[in-house]
Coordinates of C-alpha atoms and ligand atoms in Angstrom, one line a residue:
M1 CA 160.0 108.6 147.9
V2 CA 161.9 105.4 147.5
E3 CA 160.5 101.8 147.6
A4 CA 163.8 100.4 148.9
S5 CA 164.0 96.6 148.5
D6 CA 166.7 96.3 151.2
E7 CA 164.2 97.5 153.8
A8 CA 162.4 94.2 153.2
T9 CA 165.5 92.0 152.8
R10 CA 167.8 93.3 155.5
E11 CA 165.8 91.0 157.7
H12 CA 163.2 88.6 156.2
S13 CA 159.9 90.7 156.2
H14 CA 156.3 89.5 156.4
V15 CA 154.7 90.0 153.0
Q16 CA 151.9 92.1 154.5
R17 CA 154.4 94.4 156.2
V18 CA 156.0 95.2 152.8
V19 CA 152.7 95.5 151.0
Y20 CA 151.3 97.7 153.8
F21 CA 154.2 100.2 153.7
L22 CA 154.4 100.4 149.9
S23 CA 150.7 100.7 149.4
A24 CA 150.4 103.5 152.0
M25 CA 153.4 105.3 150.3
R26 CA 151.8 105.0 146.8
H27 CA 148.5 106.3 148.1
Y28 CA 150.3 109.2 149.8
A29 CA 152.2 110.0 146.6
S30 CA 149.0 110.0 144.6
D31 CA 147.4 112.3 147.1
L32 CA 150.3 114.7 147.0
R33 CA 150.2 114.8 143.2
H34 CA 146.4 115.6 143.3
R35 CA 147.2 118.5 145.6
G36 CA 149.7 119.8 143.0
Y37 CA 153.0 118.7 144.4
T38 CA 155.8 117.1 142.3
V39 CA 156.8 113.8 143.7
D40 CA 160.0 112.1 142.7
Y41 CA 159.1 108.4 143.2
A42 CA 161.3 105.3 142.7
E43 CA 159.2 102.1 142.4
L44 CA 160.3 98.7 143.7
G45 CA 163.1 97.2 141.7
T46 CA 164.6 100.5 140.6
V47 CA 166.6 101.6 143.6
S48 CA 168.0 99.2 146.3
S49 CA 168.1 101.4 149.3
L50 CA 166.8 104.7 150.7
E51 CA 170.4 106.0 150.8
A52 CA 170.9 105.2 147.1
G53 CA 167.6 107.0 146.3
I54 CA 168.7 110.1 148.2
E55 CA 172.2 110.1 146.7
H56 CA 170.5 109.9 143.3
A57 CA 168.1 112.8 144.1
L58 CA 170.9 115.0 145.5
A59 CA 173.1 114.4 142.3
H60 CA 170.2 115.3 140.0
L61 CA 168.3 118.0 141.8
L62 CA 171.4 119.7 143.2
P63 CA 169.6 121.3 146.1
D64 CA 171.1 124.1 148.2
E65 CA 169.9 122.6 151.4
L66 CA 168.2 119.5 152.8
H67 CA 165.2 119.5 155.2
A68 CA 163.9 116.5 157.0
T69 CA 161.4 115.6 159.7
E70 CA 163.1 114.2 162.8
A71 CA 163.9 110.6 161.8
G72 CA 162.1 107.7 163.4
D73 CA 165.2 105.5 163.6
Y74 CA 168.7 106.2 164.6
R75 CA 170.1 104.4 161.4
C76 CA 168.0 106.7 159.2
E77 CA 169.2 109.8 161.0
Q78 CA 172.8 108.8 160.7
M79 CA 172.3 108.0 157.0
L80 CA 170.7 111.4 156.2
E81 CA 173.5 113.3 158.1
A82 CA 176.1 111.4 156.1
C83 CA 174.3 112.1 152.8
A84 CA 174.1 115.8 153.5
S85 CA 177.7 115.9 154.7
R86 CA 178.9 114.2 151.5
A87 CA 176.9 116.6 149.4
G88 CA 178.3 119.5 151.4
I89 CA 174.9 121.0 152.1
P90 CA 173.2 121.9 155.4
L91 CA 170.6 119.6 156.8
T92 CA 167.7 121.1 158.9
W93 CA 165.7 118.8 161.1
H94 CA 162.0 119.7 161.8
A95 CA 159.9 118.5 164.7
N96 CA 158.0 115.3 164.3
R97 CA 154.3 116.1 164.6
L98 CA 153.4 112.4 165.0
V99 CA 154.5 112.4 168.6
L100 CA 153.5 114.4 171.7
C101 CA 156.8 114.4 173.6
S102 CA 159.9 115.7 171.8
R103 CA 163.3 114.2 172.5
G104 CA 164.3 117.3 174.4
E105 CA 161.3 117.1 176.7
F106 CA 162.0 113.4 177.4
A107 CA 165.6 114.2 178.2
D108 CA 164.4 116.9 180.7
H109 CA 162.1 114.3 182.3
A110 CA 164.9 111.8 182.5
R111 CA 167.6 114.1 183.9
G112 CA 168.5 113.3 187.5
R113 CA 166.2 110.3 187.8
K114 CA 167.6 107.0 189.0
T115 CA 165.0 105.0 187.2
L116 CA 162.7 105.8 184.3
R117 CA 159.3 104.4 185.1
M118 CA 156.4 104.8 182.7
E119 CA 153.9 105.7 185.3
Y120 CA 155.5 109.0 186.4
F121 CA 156.1 110.0 182.8
Y122 CA 152.5 109.3 182.0
R123 CA 151.2 111.4 184.8
E124 CA 153.3 114.3 183.6
M125 CA 151.9 113.9 180.1
R126 CA 148.3 113.8 181.3
K127 CA 148.8 117.1 183.1
K128 CA 150.8 118.7 180.4
H129 CA 148.3 117.9 177.7
G130 CA 145.2 118.1 179.9
V131 CA 144.0 114.6 179.1
L132 CA 141.4 112.9 181.3
M133 CA 141.9 115.7 183.9
D134 CA 139.3 117.5 186.0
G135 CA 141.1 120.6 187.1
G136 CA 144.4 119.5 188.5
K137 CA 143.0 116.0 189.4
P138 CA 142.8 112.8 187.3
V139 CA 139.2 112.1 186.1
G140 CA 137.6 109.5 188.4
G141 CA 140.1 110.2 191.2
S142 CA 142.7 107.6 190.0
W143 CA 145.6 107.9 187.5
N144 CA 145.5 104.3 186.6
Y145 CA 142.8 101.6 186.2
D146 CA 145.3 98.9 185.4
S147 CA 143.8 96.5 187.9
D148 CA 140.5 96.6 186.0
N149 CA 142.3 95.7 182.8
R150 CA 143.4 92.2 183.5
S151 CA 140.3 90.0 183.3
S152 CA 140.4 86.7 181.4
F153 CA 137.4 85.6 179.4
P154 CA 134.7 83.4 180.9
K155 CA 134.8 79.7 179.9
S156 CA 132.3 80.5 177.1
G157 CA 134.8 82.9 175.5
P158 CA 134.7 86.6 174.5
P159 CA 131.3 87.9 175.7
E160 CA 130.6 90.5 173.0
P161 CA 130.7 89.7 169.3
I162 CA 134.1 90.7 167.7
P163 CA 133.4 92.6 164.5
R164 CA 135.3 91.0 161.6
P165 CA 137.6 93.3 159.7
E166 CA 137.1 93.5 156.0
H167 CA 139.7 92.3 153.5
R168 CA 141.1 95.3 151.7
S169 CA 142.6 95.4 148.3
D170 CA 142.0 98.4 146.0
R171 CA 143.8 98.9 142.7
I172 CA 147.0 100.3 144.2
T173 CA 147.3 97.6 146.9
S174 CA 146.7 94.9 144.2
E175 CA 149.4 96.4 142.0
V176 CA 151.8 96.6 145.0
T177 CA 151.0 92.9 145.8
K178 CA 151.9 91.9 142.3
A179 CA 155.2 94.0 142.3
V180 CA 156.2 92.5 145.7
A181 CA 155.5 88.9 144.4
E182 CA 157.7 89.7 141.4
H183 CA 160.6 91.5 143.1
L184 CA 160.6 89.9 146.5
P185 CA 159.4 86.4 146.1
D186 CA 159.4 83.9 149.1
L187 CA 158.7 86.5 151.8
P188 CA 157.1 84.8 154.9
G189 CA 153.5 85.1 155.8
R190 CA 150.1 85.1 154.0
I191 CA 148.6 88.0 152.0
D192 CA 145.0 86.6 151.5
R193 CA 143.7 88.4 154.7
F194 CA 145.0 91.9 154.2
I195 CA 143.0 94.1 156.5
W196 CA 145.2 97.1 157.0
P197 CA 144.1 100.7 156.3
V198 CA 146.4 102.4 153.7
T199 CA 144.9 105.9 153.6
P200 CA 144.0 108.4 156.4
E201 CA 140.3 108.0 155.5
E202 CA 140.4 104.2 156.0
A203 CA 142.4 104.6 159.2
Q204 CA 139.8 107.1 160.5
S205 CA 137.0 104.7 159.6
D206 CA 138.7 101.9 161.5
L207 CA 139.3 104.2 164.5
N208 CA 135.6 105.2 164.5
E209 CA 134.6 101.5 164.4
F210 CA 136.9 100.7 167.4
I211 CA 135.6 103.6 169.5
E212 CA 132.0 102.7 168.9
K213 CA 132.1 98.9 169.0
R214 CA 135.2 97.7 170.8
L215 CA 136.5 100.4 173.2
P216 CA 133.7 99.8 175.7
V217 CA 135.0 96.2 176.3
F218 CA 138.6 96.8 175.4
G219 CA 139.8 97.8 178.9
R220 CA 138.5 94.8 180.8
Y221 CA 139.9 92.2 178.4
Q222 CA 143.1 94.0 177.4
D223 CA 145.2 91.1 178.6
A224 CA 143.0 88.2 177.6
I225 CA 143.9 85.7 175.0
W226 CA 141.6 83.2 173.1
Q227 CA 142.4 80.4 170.6
N228 CA 141.9 81.4 166.9
E229 CA 141.1 85.0 167.9
Q230 CA 144.1 87.1 167.1
L231 CA 142.4 90.5 167.1
L232 CA 139.8 90.5 169.9
Y233 CA 138.8 94.0 171.0
H234 CA 142.2 95.7 170.3
S235 CA 142.2 98.8 168.2
R236 CA 144.8 97.6 165.6
I237 CA 145.8 101.2 164.9
S238 CA 149.5 100.8 165.6
P239 CA 150.5 100.6 161.8
A240 CA 148.3 103.7 161.1
L241 CA 149.9 105.6 164.0
N242 CA 153.4 104.6 163.1
T243 CA 153.1 105.6 159.5
G244 CA 151.3 108.9 160.3
L245 CA 147.9 107.9 158.8
L246 CA 146.4 108.8 162.3
D247 CA 147.5 111.6 164.6
P248 CA 147.8 110.3 168.2
R249 CA 146.2 113.6 169.5
E250 CA 143.1 112.9 167.5
V251 CA 143.0 109.2 168.7
I252 CA 143.3 110.3 172.3
A253 CA 140.6 113.0 171.9
A254 CA 138.2 110.5 170.3
A255 CA 138.6 108.1 173.2
E256 CA 138.2 110.9 175.8
T257 CA 135.1 112.1 174.0
A258 CA 133.6 108.6 174.2
F259 CA 134.1 108.7 178.0
R260 CA 132.7 112.2 178.4
E261 CA 129.6 111.2 176.4
E262 CA 129.2 108.1 178.6
K263 CA 129.8 105.7 175.6
A264 CA 132.7 103.9 177.3
P265 CA 133.8 103.3 180.9
I266 CA 136.8 105.1 182.5
A267 CA 138.7 101.8 182.9
S268 CA 138.6 101.2 179.1
V269 CA 139.3 104.8 178.1
E270 CA 142.1 105.3 180.6
G271 CA 143.6 101.9 179.7
F272 CA 143.6 102.8 176.0
I273 CA 144.9 106.4 176.4
R274 CA 147.6 105.1 178.8
Q275 CA 148.9 102.9 175.9
I276 CA 149.2 105.9 173.5
L277 CA 150.0 108.9 175.7
G278 CA 152.0 106.8 178.2
W279 CA 153.6 103.7 176.7
R280 CA 154.1 104.8 173.1
E281 CA 155.6 108.2 174.0
Y282 CA 157.7 106.7 176.8
I283 CA 159.0 104.0 174.5
R284 CA 160.1 106.6 171.9
G285 CA 161.8 108.6 174.7
I286 CA 163.7 105.6 175.9
Y287 CA 164.8 104.7 172.4
W288 CA 166.3 108.1 171.6
Y289 CA 167.7 108.5 175.1
S290 CA 169.5 105.2 174.9
M291 CA 170.6 104.8 171.3
P292 CA 172.9 103.5 169.9
D293 CA 174.0 101.5 173.0
Y294 CA 170.5 100.0 173.4
L295 CA 170.9 97.9 170.3
E296 CA 173.7 95.9 171.8
M297 CA 172.4 95.4 175.3
N298 CA 172.3 91.8 176.6
E299 CA 172.1 91.9 180.4
L300 CA 171.3 88.2 180.7
G301 CA 174.0 87.1 178.3
A302 CA 171.4 85.2 176.1
T303 CA 173.0 83.5 173.1
E304 CA 170.5 80.9 171.9
P305 CA 169.4 81.0 168.2
L306 CA 165.7 81.6 167.4
P307 CA 163.9 78.3 167.1
G308 CA 162.6 77.6 163.5
F309 CA 159.0 77.3 164.7
F310 CA 158.9 81.0 165.3
W311 CA 158.5 81.3 161.5
T312 CA 156.3 78.2 160.9
G313 CA 154.3 77.7 164.1
D314 CA 155.3 74.0 163.8
T315 CA 155.5 73.1 167.5
E316 CA 153.4 71.0 169.9
M317 CA 153.1 74.1 172.2
N318 CA 149.5 75.0 171.5
C319 CA 149.9 78.7 172.6
V320 CA 152.9 79.3 170.4
S321 CA 151.5 77.4 167.5
D322 CA 148.2 79.4 167.5
V323 CA 149.9 82.8 168.0
V324 CA 152.4 82.2 165.1
A325 CA 149.5 80.9 162.8
G326 CA 147.6 84.1 163.5
L327 CA 150.8 86.1 162.9
N328 CA 151.2 84.6 159.5
E329 CA 147.6 85.4 158.7
Y330 CA 147.5 89.0 159.9
A331 CA 151.2 90.1 160.6
Y332 CA 149.8 91.1 164.0
E333 CA 149.7 89.8 167.6
H334 CA 148.1 91.7 170.3
H335 CA 150.3 93.0 173.2
I336 CA 149.9 90.1 175.6
Q337 CA 150.5 87.6 172.9
R338 CA 153.8 89.5 172.1
L339 CA 154.8 89.9 175.7
M340 CA 153.6 86.8 177.4
V341 CA 153.7 84.1 174.7
T342 CA 156.4 84.7 172.0
G343 CA 158.4 87.2 174.1
L344 CA 158.2 85.2 177.3
Y345 CA 159.2 81.9 175.6
A346 CA 162.2 83.6 173.9
M347 CA 163.4 85.1 177.2
L348 CA 163.0 81.9 179.2
L349 CA 164.8 79.9 176.4
G350 CA 167.6 82.5 176.4
V351 CA 167.4 83.6 172.7
A352 CA 170.0 86.2 171.8
P353 CA 168.3 89.7 172.0
R354 CA 169.4 90.7 168.5
A355 CA 167.9 87.4 167.0
I356 CA 164.5 87.9 168.7
H357 CA 164.5 91.6 167.8
A358 CA 165.1 90.8 164.2
W359 CA 162.1 88.4 164.2
Y360 CA 159.8 91.1 165.7
M361 CA 161.0 93.6 163.2
A362 CA 160.4 91.2 160.3
M363 CA 157.0 89.7 161.2
F364 CA 154.8 92.6 162.3
V365 CA 153.0 95.0 160.2
D366 CA 153.6 97.8 162.8
S367 CA 157.3 97.3 163.3
V368 CA 159.6 100.3 163.1
E369 CA 162.9 100.2 165.1
W370 CA 162.1 103.0 167.5
V371 CA 159.1 101.2 168.9
T372 CA 160.0 97.6 168.4
L373 CA 163.5 97.8 169.9
P374 CA 162.6 99.0 173.5
N375 CA 159.6 96.7 173.6
V376 CA 161.7 93.7 172.7
I377 CA 165.1 94.4 174.3
G378 CA 163.7 96.2 177.3
M379 CA 160.1 95.2 178.1
S380 CA 160.1 91.6 176.9
Q381 CA 163.7 90.3 177.2
Y382 CA 165.0 92.4 180.1
A383 CA 168.2 92.7 178.1
D384 CA 168.5 96.4 179.1
G385 CA 168.9 95.3 182.8
G386 CA 165.9 97.2 184.0
I387 CA 166.0 100.6 182.2
M388 CA 162.4 100.0 181.1
A389 CA 160.9 97.2 183.3
S390 CA 161.6 96.9 187.0
K391 CA 161.8 93.2 186.7
P392 CA 161.8 90.5 184.0
Y393 CA 158.3 89.4 182.9
A394 CA 159.0 85.8 183.9
A395 CA 156.1 83.4 184.4
T396 CA 155.2 79.7 184.1
G397 CA 152.6 78.2 181.8
K398 CA 150.1 78.8 184.5
Y399 CA 149.9 82.5 183.5
I400 CA 149.0 81.5 180.0
Q401 CA 146.4 79.0 181.4
R402 CA 144.9 81.8 183.5
M403 CA 144.6 84.3 180.7
S404 CA 143.6 82.0 177.8
N405 CA 141.9 78.7 176.8
Y406 CA 145.1 77.4 175.2
C407 CA 146.2 74.9 177.8
A408 CA 142.9 73.0 177.8
S409 CA 143.7 71.6 174.3
C410 CA 147.5 71.3 174.7
R411 CA 149.3 68.1 175.2
F412 CA 151.4 69.7 178.0
D413 CA 150.4 70.4 181.5
P414 CA 151.2 74.0 182.7
A415 CA 151.5 72.8 186.3
K416 CA 154.4 70.4 185.5
A417 CA 158.0 71.4 185.1
T418 CA 159.4 67.9 184.5
G419 CA 158.1 64.7 183.0
E420 CA 156.8 63.7 179.6
D421 CA 153.9 66.2 179.6
A422 CA 155.8 69.0 181.4
C423 CA 154.9 72.5 179.9
P424 CA 158.0 73.9 178.3
F425 CA 157.2 77.4 179.7
T426 CA 157.1 76.0 183.2
T427 CA 160.3 74.0 182.8
L428 CA 162.1 76.9 181.3
Y429 CA 160.8 79.3 183.9
W430 CA 162.4 77.4 186.8
D431 CA 165.5 76.9 184.7
F432 CA 165.6 80.7 184.0
L433 CA 165.4 81.5 187.7
D434 CA 168.1 78.9 188.4
R435 CA 170.4 80.2 185.7
H436 CA 170.0 83.8 186.7
Q437 CA 169.5 83.5 190.4
E438 CA 172.6 85.5 191.4
K439 CA 171.5 88.5 189.4
L440 CA 167.8 88.2 190.3
R441 CA 168.4 88.0 194.0
T442 CA 169.5 91.6 194.0
N443 CA 166.1 92.7 192.6
M444 CA 163.6 93.2 195.4
R445 CA 160.7 92.7 193.1
M446 CA 161.9 89.1 192.3
A447 CA 162.3 88.1 195.9
L448 CA 159.2 86.0 196.1
Q449 CA 160.0 84.2 192.9
V450 CA 163.5 83.4 193.9
K451 CA 162.3 82.3 197.4
N452 CA 160.1 79.7 195.7
L453 CA 163.1 78.5 193.8
D454 CA 164.9 78.0 197.1
R455 CA 162.1 75.7 198.2
K456 CA 163.0 73.2 195.5
S457 CA 165.2 70.3 196.4
A458 CA 168.6 69.6 194.7
I459 CA 167.0 66.6 192.9
E460 CA 164.1 68.7 191.6
I461 CA 166.5 71.4 190.3
N462 CA 168.7 68.8 188.6
A463 CA 165.6 67.3 186.9
I464 CA 164.5 70.8 185.7
R465 CA 168.0 71.5 184.3
E466 CA 168.0 68.2 182.4
A467 CA 164.4 68.8 181.1
A468 CA 165.3 72.3 180.0
T469 CA 168.4 71.1 178.2
I470 CA 166.5 68.4 176.3
H471 CA 163.8 71.0 175.4
R472 CA 166.4 73.5 174.3
N473 CA 168.1 71.0 172.0
K474 CA 164.8 69.8 170.5
G475 CA 163.6 73.4 169.9
N476 CA 166.7 74.5 168.1
A477 CA 166.6 71.5 165.9
S478 CA 163.2 72.4 164.5
Ligands
FAD501 C1 157.8 92.2 172.2 C2 157.0 93.4 171.8 C3 157.1 93.9 170.5 C4 156.4 95.0 170.2 N1 156.6 95.6 168.9 C5 155.9 96.6 168.5 C6 156.1 97.2 167.2 O1 156.9 96.8 166.5 N2 155.3 98.3 166.9 C7 154.4 98.8 167.7 O2 153.7 99.8 167.3 N3 154.2 98.3 168.9 C8 154.9 97.2 169.4 N4 154.6 96.7 170.6 C9 153.7 97.3 171.5 C10 152.2 96.8 171.4 O3 152.2 95.4 171.6 C11 151.6 97.2 170.1 O4 151.6 98.6 169.9 C12 150.1 96.8 170.1 O5 149.9 95.4 170.4 C13 149.5 97.1 168.7 O6 148.2 96.7 168.6 P1 146.9 97.6 168.8 O7 147.1 98.8 167.8 O8 145.7 96.8 168.6 O9 147.1 98.1 170.3 P2 146.1 98.5 171.4 O10 146.2 97.4 172.4 O11 144.7 98.7 170.9 O12 146.7 99.8 172.0 C14 146.5 101.1 171.4 C15 147.8 101.7 170.9 O13 148.7 102.0 172.0 C16 150.1 101.9 171.6 N5 150.8 101.0 172.4 C17 150.3 100.1 173.3 N6 151.3 99.4 173.9 C18 152.5 100.0 173.5 C19 153.8 99.8 173.8 N7 154.2 98.8 174.7 N8 154.7 100.5 173.1 C20 154.4 101.4 172.2 N9 153.1 101.7 171.9 C21 152.1 101.0 172.5 C22 150.1 101.5 170.1 O14 150.3 102.5 169.3 C23 148.7 100.9 170.0 O15 148.2 101.0 168.6 C24 155.4 95.6 171.0 C25 155.2 95.0 172.3 C26 156.0 93.9 172.7 C27 155.8 93.3 174.0
SF4_502 S1 150.4 73.9 178.5 FE1 152.2 75.2 178.2 S2 152.7 75.0 176.1 FE2 150.7 74.2 176.3 S3 149.3 75.9 175.8 FE3 149.6 75.9 178.1 S4 151.4 77.3 178.4 FE4 151.4 76.8 176.2

């Protein structure tokens, strides 16, 4: 096992992301040793990269063959293949037990299809794994309760108390935090609110707490946002799932049991299971089906640099400022904050897909390329031209106003596209439609939005273009 510093410095990494991975690794190594295994472990500061660590091990241990679990990332797979080839030994890949759909199964699903939509894949997975099924039919008579998953909070805010996560720092995590401060000073983000589970037992305890206290309300408010509330009723299990501290099968079974025992409604349980059995598996399928080309996709020809306030939160846009402040505190945003605040703003502004992808990789405790890349390049930026999403997730500030309480205390007005108090999201939305109208006109699902653009006069369009240019120049200067 190698604590490779270049994994944290290739792109700037949030300090919690680094501490999380290294602490989970050290706990795992300690557990293996207790179980009688010999672990060859390189601590931070001794080896610069995973490749160097493997080369070193190959040179010293002189194995006859190399065995590996299917790599998460394309880069890692290529690197291991190259190491084995240089050493002149065979490399055997083993199935990854942390996913339910193998690469081959996804390729079978994709073969012959014109489009790859998550919904059809998800239904196949439900049937294949017998999840939320009554005989051959979906439980409750419907495959999908998405329309019950979109409520915003009442004016008074989240209706049920949100249990506060505990700060976690045992001896190993404290040692890792010190080592990171010594070897990798100046990483972005705060470390004083470290809440992430670093052992399977801690992850299981968090899952139990979610199923009991938050799952019943999760579904209804899955898309809602609230100022100063980064975590809400979300499960926060993505880091544990991505590092293997939790098995997705057990998570799905725990949620289904809560439904069967009438402890959580179908809309919550189906909504939650859809994220894991549907979205997560589908995203992994898309990644391996489309790499390495996916990394370079830029359908909308976006070239803007990432504004500096994505790191600091120093912007007058209340929504972006609050989301980035929460991100610095927890290395986490929930899905709609990622998709409809930071992701939406970057797409409307026209940030280069590689630049916004690098930011998502850096700042999130759960980032690993196979899951971050399709979510960023495909779902949030539409840079894959519709492989994943049937249309760009483009919206004005009014979407954020509907789903949150941000706009009430913002100096901008989400209804306005021009003028001193115009909301930058709204300005950039119309500018986005205007800039890409030729392409968007060919997409039936964008017809209504483009039609609304056609209703604007030439004077209005010119004013929007001017406002967008002024905003773009200001944003890039900060
Ligand atoms: C721009 C963007 C970047 C993202 N980057 C990442 C990332 O780096 N790592 C990551 O794990 N997820 C990523 N996601 C997906 C999703 O936002 C996170 O999985 C989720 O917010 C994690 O919080 P949670 O565990 O509280 O999720 P919950 O809302 O409680 O959902 C439960 C679980 O479902 C899975 N899930 C939900 N949505 C997705 C999805 N779209 N893709 C894959 N799995 C999903 C996750 O494992 C998650 O833990 C990204 C989404 C967007 C729009
Ligand atoms: S008015 Fe615009 S910038 Fe301000 S919080 Fe609302 S959406 Fe965000």
